[in-house]
Coordinates of C-alpha atoms and ligand atoms in Angstrom, one line a residue:
M24 CA 105.4 117.9 69.0
S25 CA 105.8 116.9 65.3
A26 CA 102.3 115.7 64.5
G27 CA 103.4 114.6 61.0
H28 CA 106.0 112.1 62.2
P29 CA 104.9 108.6 60.8
A30 CA 105.5 106.8 64.1
T31 CA 103.5 109.3 66.1
T32 CA 100.7 109.2 63.5
F33 CA 100.5 105.5 63.8
R34 CA 100.4 105.7 67.6
N35 CA 97.6 108.3 67.4
A36 CA 95.7 106.2 65.0
R37 CA 95.9 103.3 67.4
R38 CA 94.8 105.5 70.3
I39 CA 91.8 106.7 68.3
A40 CA 90.9 103.2 67.3
S41 CA 91.0 101.9 70.9
F42 CA 89.0 105.0 72.1
L43 CA 86.4 104.2 69.4
A44 CA 86.3 100.6 70.6
L45 CA 85.7 101.7 74.2
A46 CA 83.1 104.2 73.1
I47 CA 81.2 101.4 71.2
L48 CA 81.4 99.1 74.2
W49 CA 80.1 101.9 76.4
V50 CA 77.2 102.7 74.1
A51 CA 76.4 99.0 73.8
S52 CA 76.3 98.6 77.6
F53 CA 73.9 101.4 77.8
A54 CA 71.7 100.0 75.1
A55 CA 71.5 96.7 77.1
G56 CA 70.2 98.4 80.2
P57 CA 71.0 102.0 81.0
S58 CA 69.9 102.3 84.6
R59 CA 71.3 98.9 85.5
A60 CA 74.8 99.4 84.1
Q61 CA 75.0 102.6 86.1
S62 CA 73.4 101.4 89.3
I63 CA 75.2 98.2 90.0
G64 CA 78.6 99.8 89.6
S65 CA 78.0 102.7 91.9
P66 CA 77.9 102.4 95.7
K67 CA 75.0 105.0 95.8
F68 CA 72.0 103.6 97.6
H69 CA 68.7 103.2 95.8
V70 CA 66.6 102.2 98.8
D71 CA 65.7 105.1 101.1
S72 CA 66.9 104.2 104.6
Q73 CA 64.7 106.7 106.4
R74 CA 61.6 105.6 104.5
L75 CA 62.3 102.0 105.3
Q76 CA 62.9 102.8 109.0
G77 CA 59.6 104.7 109.0
T78 CA 57.6 101.7 107.8
L79 CA 59.4 99.4 110.3
E80 CA 58.7 101.7 113.2
K81 CA 55.0 101.9 112.1
L82 CA 54.8 98.1 111.8
S83 CA 56.2 97.8 115.4
E84 CA 53.1 99.6 116.7
F85 CA 51.0 96.5 115.9
G86 CA 51.1 94.4 119.0
R87 CA 53.7 96.5 120.8
N88 CA 54.6 95.3 124.3
P89 CA 55.3 97.6 127.3
E90 CA 58.8 96.0 127.7
G91 CA 59.5 96.7 124.0
G92 CA 59.1 94.4 121.0
V93 CA 55.9 92.9 119.9
T94 CA 53.5 90.0 120.4
R95 CA 52.0 89.6 116.9
I96 CA 51.0 85.9 116.7
G97 CA 49.9 84.6 113.4
F98 CA 46.1 84.3 113.3
S99 CA 45.3 87.1 115.8
E100 CA 43.5 90.4 115.7
T101 CA 46.9 92.1 115.9
D102 CA 48.2 90.2 113.0
L103 CA 45.1 91.0 111.0
A104 CA 45.5 94.7 111.7
A105 CA 49.2 94.6 110.7
R106 CA 48.3 92.7 107.5
E107 CA 45.9 95.6 106.6
Y108 CA 48.8 98.1 107.1
V109 CA 51.2 96.0 104.9
S110 CA 48.6 95.4 102.2
D111 CA 48.0 99.2 102.0
L112 CA 51.8 99.8 101.7
M113 CA 51.9 97.4 98.8
K114 CA 49.0 99.1 97.1
Q115 CA 50.6 102.5 97.6
A116 CA 53.8 101.1 95.9
G117 CA 51.6 100.3 92.9
L118 CA 51.6 96.6 93.4
Q119 CA 48.7 94.4 92.3
V120 CA 47.8 92.8 95.7
R121 CA 46.1 89.5 96.2
V122 CA 45.7 87.1 99.1
D123 CA 45.9 83.3 98.5
P124 CA 43.6 80.8 100.4
A125 CA 46.4 80.2 102.9
G126 CA 46.4 83.9 103.8
N127 CA 49.7 84.7 102.1
I128 CA 49.8 88.3 100.8
F129 CA 51.3 88.8 97.3
G130 CA 52.0 92.1 95.5
L131 CA 52.9 91.9 91.8
R132 CA 54.9 94.3 89.6
A133 CA 54.8 93.5 85.9
G134 CA 57.9 92.6 83.9
S135 CA 58.6 93.4 80.3
E136 CA 59.0 89.8 79.2
K137 CA 56.9 86.6 79.6
L138 CA 59.1 85.0 82.3
P139 CA 58.5 83.3 85.6
I140 CA 58.2 85.5 88.7
L141 CA 61.1 86.6 90.8
L142 CA 59.6 86.4 94.3
F143 CA 60.9 88.0 97.5
G144 CA 59.6 88.7 101.0
S145 CA 59.3 87.3 104.5
H146 CA 56.8 87.3 107.4
I147 CA 55.3 89.8 109.8
D148 CA 54.0 87.4 112.5
S149 CA 56.1 87.1 115.7
V150 CA 56.6 84.8 118.6
L151 CA 55.1 85.7 122.1
H152 CA 57.2 88.6 123.4
G153 CA 59.2 88.8 120.2
G154 CA 61.2 91.6 118.6
N155 CA 60.8 94.2 115.8
F156 CA 63.3 92.7 113.3
D157 CA 62.6 89.0 112.8
G158 CA 60.6 88.8 109.6
D159 CA 59.8 92.5 109.6
V160 CA 63.2 93.5 108.0
G161 CA 62.7 91.2 105.1
S162 CA 59.0 92.2 104.7
M163 CA 59.5 96.0 104.8
G164 CA 62.8 95.6 102.9
A165 CA 61.0 93.9 100.1
I166 CA 58.4 96.7 99.8
E167 CA 61.2 99.3 99.9
V168 CA 62.9 97.5 97.0
I169 CA 59.7 98.0 95.0
R170 CA 59.5 101.7 95.9
A171 CA 63.2 102.1 94.9
L172 CA 62.5 100.4 91.5
N173 CA 59.5 102.8 91.1
D174 CA 61.7 105.8 92.0
G175 CA 64.2 104.9 89.3
T176 CA 61.4 103.9 86.9
V177 CA 63.4 100.7 86.4
K178 CA 61.8 98.1 84.2
T179 CA 62.5 94.5 84.9
R180 CA 62.4 91.6 82.5
H181 CA 60.8 89.3 85.0
P182 CA 57.6 90.1 86.9
V183 CA 58.7 90.8 90.5
E184 CA 56.5 90.0 93.4
V185 CA 56.6 90.7 97.2
V186 CA 55.2 88.0 99.5
I187 CA 54.2 88.1 103.2
W188 CA 53.9 84.5 104.4
T189 CA 51.3 83.5 106.9
N190 CA 52.1 82.3 110.4
E191 CA 55.9 81.6 110.0
E192 CA 56.6 81.3 113.8
G193 CA 53.8 78.8 114.4
N194 CA 53.0 79.9 118.0
H195 CA 49.4 79.5 117.0
F196 CA 48.4 76.0 116.1
G197 CA 51.9 74.8 116.7
L198 CA 52.6 74.7 113.0
G199 CA 55.4 77.0 111.7
T200 CA 56.1 78.1 108.2
L201 CA 52.4 77.5 107.5
G202 CA 51.8 79.7 104.5
S203 CA 55.0 78.8 102.7
G204 CA 54.4 75.1 103.6
V205 CA 51.0 75.2 101.9
A206 CA 52.5 77.2 98.9
A207 CA 55.2 74.5 98.5
G208 CA 52.6 71.7 98.6
L209 CA 53.9 70.3 101.9
L210 CA 50.8 71.1 103.9
G211 CA 47.3 70.5 102.7
P212 CA 43.6 70.3 103.9
E213 CA 44.6 68.0 106.8
I214 CA 45.7 71.2 108.8
L215 CA 42.2 72.8 108.6
D216 CA 40.7 70.9 111.6
R217 CA 43.5 71.8 114.0
K218 CA 42.0 73.7 117.0
D219 CA 43.6 76.5 119.0
E220 CA 43.1 77.1 122.8
Q221 CA 39.9 79.0 122.1
G222 CA 38.5 76.1 120.2
L223 CA 38.7 77.9 116.9
T224 CA 40.0 75.8 113.9
M225 CA 42.5 76.8 111.3
A226 CA 39.6 76.9 108.9
D227 CA 37.8 79.4 111.1
W228 CA 40.8 81.6 111.1
L229 CA 41.3 81.5 107.4
R230 CA 37.7 82.6 107.0
R231 CA 38.4 85.5 109.3
Y232 CA 41.3 86.3 106.9
G233 CA 38.7 86.5 104.2
Q234 CA 39.5 83.2 102.7
D235 CA 37.6 80.1 101.7
P236 CA 39.5 77.2 103.4
S237 CA 38.0 74.7 101.0
N238 CA 40.2 76.3 98.3
L239 CA 43.4 75.8 100.4
T240 CA 45.2 73.7 97.8
E241 CA 44.8 76.5 95.3
A242 CA 47.5 78.3 97.2
R243 CA 50.1 75.8 95.9
I244 CA 52.7 77.4 93.6
P245 CA 53.4 75.1 90.7
K246 CA 57.1 74.2 90.0
G247 CA 58.4 76.5 87.2
A248 CA 56.1 79.4 88.2
L249 CA 59.0 81.1 90.1
A250 CA 62.3 82.2 88.7
G251 CA 63.5 82.2 92.3
F252 CA 62.7 83.2 95.9
L253 CA 64.8 85.6 97.9
E254 CA 64.5 86.3 101.6
L255 CA 66.3 89.1 103.5
H256 CA 66.4 88.2 107.2
I257 CA 68.2 88.9 110.4
E258 CA 70.8 86.3 111.3
Q259 CA 69.4 85.5 114.7
G260 CA 72.8 84.3 115.7
P261 CA 76.1 86.0 116.7
N262 CA 78.4 85.4 113.7
L263 CA 78.0 88.6 111.7
D264 CA 77.8 90.9 114.7
E265 CA 80.8 89.3 116.4
N266 CA 83.0 89.5 113.3
K267 CA 81.6 92.9 112.2
I268 CA 80.5 91.6 108.8
P269 CA 77.5 93.4 107.4
I270 CA 76.2 90.8 105.0
G271 CA 75.8 87.0 105.4
V272 CA 75.4 84.8 102.3
V273 CA 73.3 81.9 103.5
Q274 CA 74.6 78.5 102.3
G275 CA 71.5 76.8 103.3
I276 CA 69.0 76.1 106.1
V277 CA 70.1 73.4 108.4
G278 CA 68.2 70.1 108.6
L279 CA 67.3 68.6 111.9
K280 CA 66.5 65.2 113.4
R281 CA 64.9 64.6 116.7
W282 CA 64.5 61.5 118.8
K283 CA 62.7 60.7 122.0
C284 CA 64.9 58.5 124.3
V285 CA 63.8 56.6 127.3
A286 CA 66.3 55.1 129.8
T287 CA 64.7 52.3 131.8
G288 CA 66.2 51.2 135.1
F289 CA 64.5 50.1 138.3
A290 CA 62.8 52.4 140.8
N291 CA 63.9 51.4 144.3
H292 CA 64.5 52.6 147.8
A293 CA 67.1 55.3 148.0
G294 CA 68.1 54.4 151.5
T295 CA 68.4 50.6 151.4
T296 CA 69.7 49.9 147.8
P297 CA 73.5 49.7 147.8
M298 CA 75.3 51.9 145.2
N299 CA 76.6 48.9 143.3
R300 CA 73.1 47.3 142.9
R301 CA 71.3 50.3 141.4
K302 CA 69.7 50.7 138.0
D303 CA 69.5 54.5 138.1
A304 CA 67.8 55.8 134.9
L305 CA 68.5 59.4 135.7
A306 CA 72.3 58.9 136.3
A307 CA 72.5 57.0 133.0
A308 CA 70.6 59.7 131.1
S309 CA 72.9 62.3 132.6
K310 CA 75.9 60.5 131.1
D311 CA 74.0 60.3 127.8
V312 CA 73.4 64.0 127.8
L313 CA 77.1 64.7 128.1
A314 CA 77.8 62.1 125.5
V315 CA 75.6 64.0 123.0
R316 CA 77.6 67.1 123.7
E317 CA 81.0 65.4 123.4
V318 CA 80.1 63.7 120.1
V319 CA 78.8 66.9 118.5
R320 CA 81.8 68.9 119.7
A321 CA 84.3 66.2 118.4
E322 CA 84.0 67.3 114.8
A323 CA 84.9 70.6 113.2
G324 CA 82.0 72.6 111.8
R325 CA 78.8 74.4 112.8
Q326 CA 76.7 71.4 113.7
V327 CA 74.7 71.6 117.0
G328 CA 73.2 69.0 119.3
T329 CA 70.9 69.6 122.2
V330 CA 69.1 67.7 124.9
G331 CA 66.3 70.0 125.8
Y332 CA 64.9 68.4 129.0
M333 CA 65.0 65.3 131.2
R334 CA 61.9 63.8 132.9
A335 CA 62.7 61.4 135.7
E336 CA 60.1 59.1 137.3
P337 CA 58.8 58.6 139.8
G338 CA 60.5 61.9 140.6
A339 CA 60.7 61.6 144.4
V340 CA 63.5 62.7 146.7
N341 CA 63.8 59.2 148.2
V342 CA 63.4 56.9 145.2
I343 CA 66.0 55.9 142.7
P344 CA 64.6 57.0 139.3
G345 CA 63.4 54.0 137.3
R346 CA 62.6 55.8 134.1
T347 CA 64.0 58.9 132.5
E348 CA 62.8 60.5 129.2
F349 CA 64.9 62.9 127.2
P350 CA 65.0 64.1 123.6
V351 CA 68.0 64.4 121.4
E352 CA 68.1 67.0 118.6
L353 CA 70.9 67.3 116.0
R354 CA 71.1 70.0 113.3
D355 CA 73.5 70.5 110.4
L356 CA 73.6 71.6 106.7
D357 CA 74.8 68.1 105.9
A358 CA 72.2 65.3 106.5
A359 CA 75.0 62.6 106.3
K360 CA 76.8 64.3 109.1
I361 CA 73.7 64.2 111.3
D362 CA 73.4 60.5 110.7
R363 CA 77.1 59.9 111.4
M364 CA 76.8 61.8 114.7
W365 CA 73.7 59.9 115.6
E366 CA 75.5 56.5 115.1
R367 CA 78.3 57.6 117.4
I368 CA 75.8 58.8 120.0
Q369 CA 74.0 55.5 119.9
E370 CA 77.3 53.7 120.6
R371 CA 77.9 55.9 123.6
F372 CA 74.4 55.2 124.8
K373 CA 75.0 51.4 124.6
Q374 CA 78.2 51.9 126.6
T375 CA 76.3 53.8 129.3
D376 CA 73.6 51.1 129.4
K377 CA 76.3 48.5 130.2
E378 CA 78.0 50.7 132.8
E379 CA 74.7 51.7 134.5
N380 CA 72.7 48.5 134.0
V381 CA 69.9 50.2 132.2
D382 CA 68.2 49.9 128.9
T383 CA 67.9 53.0 126.6
R384 CA 65.7 53.1 123.6
C385 CA 65.2 56.0 121.1
T386 CA 62.4 56.6 118.6
P387 CA 62.5 59.2 115.8
L388 CA 60.3 62.3 116.3
D389 CA 61.2 64.7 113.5
D390 CA 63.2 64.7 110.3
V391 CA 63.6 67.9 108.4
D392 CA 65.9 67.9 105.3
P393 CA 68.5 70.6 105.0
A394 CA 67.7 73.1 102.2
R395 CA 70.6 74.4 100.1
T396 CA 70.5 77.8 98.7
D397 CA 71.0 78.2 94.9
P398 CA 74.6 78.8 93.8
A399 CA 73.6 81.5 91.3
M400 CA 71.7 83.3 94.0
Q401 CA 74.7 83.1 96.4
T402 CA 76.9 84.6 93.6
A403 CA 74.5 87.4 93.0
I404 CA 74.4 88.3 96.7
R405 CA 78.2 88.3 96.8
D406 CA 78.4 90.5 93.7
A407 CA 75.7 92.9 95.0
A408 CA 77.5 93.3 98.4
K409 CA 80.9 93.8 96.6
S410 CA 79.4 96.6 94.4
L411 CA 78.6 98.4 97.7
G412 CA 82.0 97.7 99.3
L413 CA 80.3 95.5 101.9
A414 CA 82.1 92.4 103.2
T415 CA 80.3 89.0 103.2
V416 CA 80.7 85.7 104.8
D417 CA 79.1 82.3 104.0
L418 CA 77.1 80.8 106.8
P419 CA 74.2 78.4 107.4
S420 CA 70.8 79.4 108.9
G421 CA 70.3 77.5 112.1
A422 CA 66.7 78.6 112.4
V423 CA 63.8 77.3 110.4
Q424 CA 62.7 79.7 107.5
D425 CA 59.9 80.0 105.0
A426 CA 62.7 79.8 102.3
Q427 CA 63.3 76.2 103.4
Q428 CA 59.8 75.2 102.2
I429 CA 60.0 77.3 99.0
A430 CA 63.4 75.6 98.2
K431 CA 61.2 72.5 97.3
I432 CA 59.6 74.3 94.3
A433 CA 62.1 77.0 93.2
P434 CA 65.8 78.1 93.5
M435 CA 66.1 80.0 96.7
G436 CA 68.6 82.5 98.2
M437 CA 68.9 84.2 101.6
I438 CA 70.6 87.4 102.7
F439 CA 71.4 87.8 106.4
V440 CA 72.1 91.0 108.3
P441 CA 73.6 91.2 111.8
S442 CA 71.6 90.6 115.0
R443 CA 73.2 92.5 117.9
D444 CA 74.7 90.0 120.4
G445 CA 73.0 87.2 118.4
I446 CA 69.7 87.8 120.3
S447 CA 66.4 87.0 118.6
H448 CA 62.9 86.1 119.6
S449 CA 63.2 88.6 122.3
P450 CA 62.3 92.3 122.8
K451 CA 66.1 92.9 122.9
E452 CA 66.4 91.8 119.3
F453 CA 68.2 94.6 117.4
T454 CA 69.7 95.4 114.0
S455 CA 71.1 98.9 113.3
W456 CA 69.3 101.0 110.8
Q457 CA 72.5 101.0 108.7
D458 CA 72.5 97.2 108.6
V459 CA 68.8 97.1 107.7
A460 CA 69.4 99.6 104.8
N461 CA 72.5 97.6 103.7
G462 CA 70.4 94.4 103.6
A463 CA 67.6 96.1 101.6
E464 CA 70.1 97.7 99.1
V465 CA 71.7 94.3 98.6
L466 CA 68.3 92.8 98.0
Y467 CA 67.5 95.5 95.4
R468 CA 70.8 94.8 93.6
V469 CA 70.4 91.0 93.8
V470 CA 66.9 91.4 92.2
L471 CA 68.3 93.4 89.3
L472 CA 71.3 91.1 88.9
L473 CA 69.1 88.0 88.8
D474 CA 66.6 89.7 86.5
D475 CA 69.5 90.3 84.2
R476 CA 71.2 86.9 84.5
L477 CA 68.3 84.4 84.7
N478 CA 66.4 82.9 81.8
R479 CA 68.8 84.0 79.1
N480 CA 68.7 81.7 76.1
Ligands
LIG523 ZN1 61.8 84.9 110.8

């Protein structure tokens, strides 16, 4: 090779120049954040799958049922003991732990800049005869993320904070997403006088949790205090498991509307009233139930509609039902779609009324707005999964979540991991340890990505 040839020298010079440019870029990327630049690119896990499994198994001992799973109702002795365990884990991870007047447990890890807090976590209360993954995965996953940050001595710009919300399931006091509802300012002192079956009030229980209920409103998180809220959760539906996709990017939490409907006919003798002279409220309601299903199925999408029960009166074997009560519930990510479906359903009810000679009236019961997840959080979840080589799919959450409440005060994102056969709120609830670890590692990476991307001037 003739090194002195002018063309070759020119090529070499260009090569050296481009090498230098690359080297400068490389050094610059390190200066910006050494551990981060390395960690996000590599598929190597930072969370410790076995350590995470260990804490989930230990948590499952609190309220364990003989048939498997747990009963760990919010505001119970079992919940109290589990909260002790989780608080200790947070302290061991070096977090600065505090409990707010609504009983929410927070664990703070300082950031290097004066920025709003990046909050993540879930709940550890369960339903009656619940499973070991709903809420637990997101709670233990969040603490594992902190341990992984500590292991890598990673400094974040934002303060990061783990939260365990109080009484998400609402089996006690019939009030779900209680802690997050108070934090978001949607629930206030009006809840304190609610009584449970033992005659204890919510205020009594908050006192048992070491709180002064008269300070309840101090649990409100002001707008702007949070850079965002992230929740890792099991899907509680079959989409991820069925399609063998490890990570779900939640588009939002569906809204719902409920009505109580009463079909009024005329109660009369079942033996002597001819078929063409009847005003059978139960027969009419039966048509209406099927009409709800037909209307909801007529449109493409993931919307759902349910009639949960029918109550016929007088309810005797030899009397034509004169009155039948039934609820209608519609859920979707798009509130306008819910309204559109309800209009069609009402038209169908009118048609039934004419055909069956009855009168059906519906009154609104519940109205919960859909909560959209933040687009920047969705992108971060997709990027984090991609860096691990994990496939994702966008999907709504059909179940109510704490994140729905927090969406009122901060940008919110949710990561779903598969539920085997879509089963949840059951001792049969199951998510593989690999899927649990995937979810926690995605959460770890999303926290770092958002820490890097948010609040840049
Ligand atoms: Zn849950």
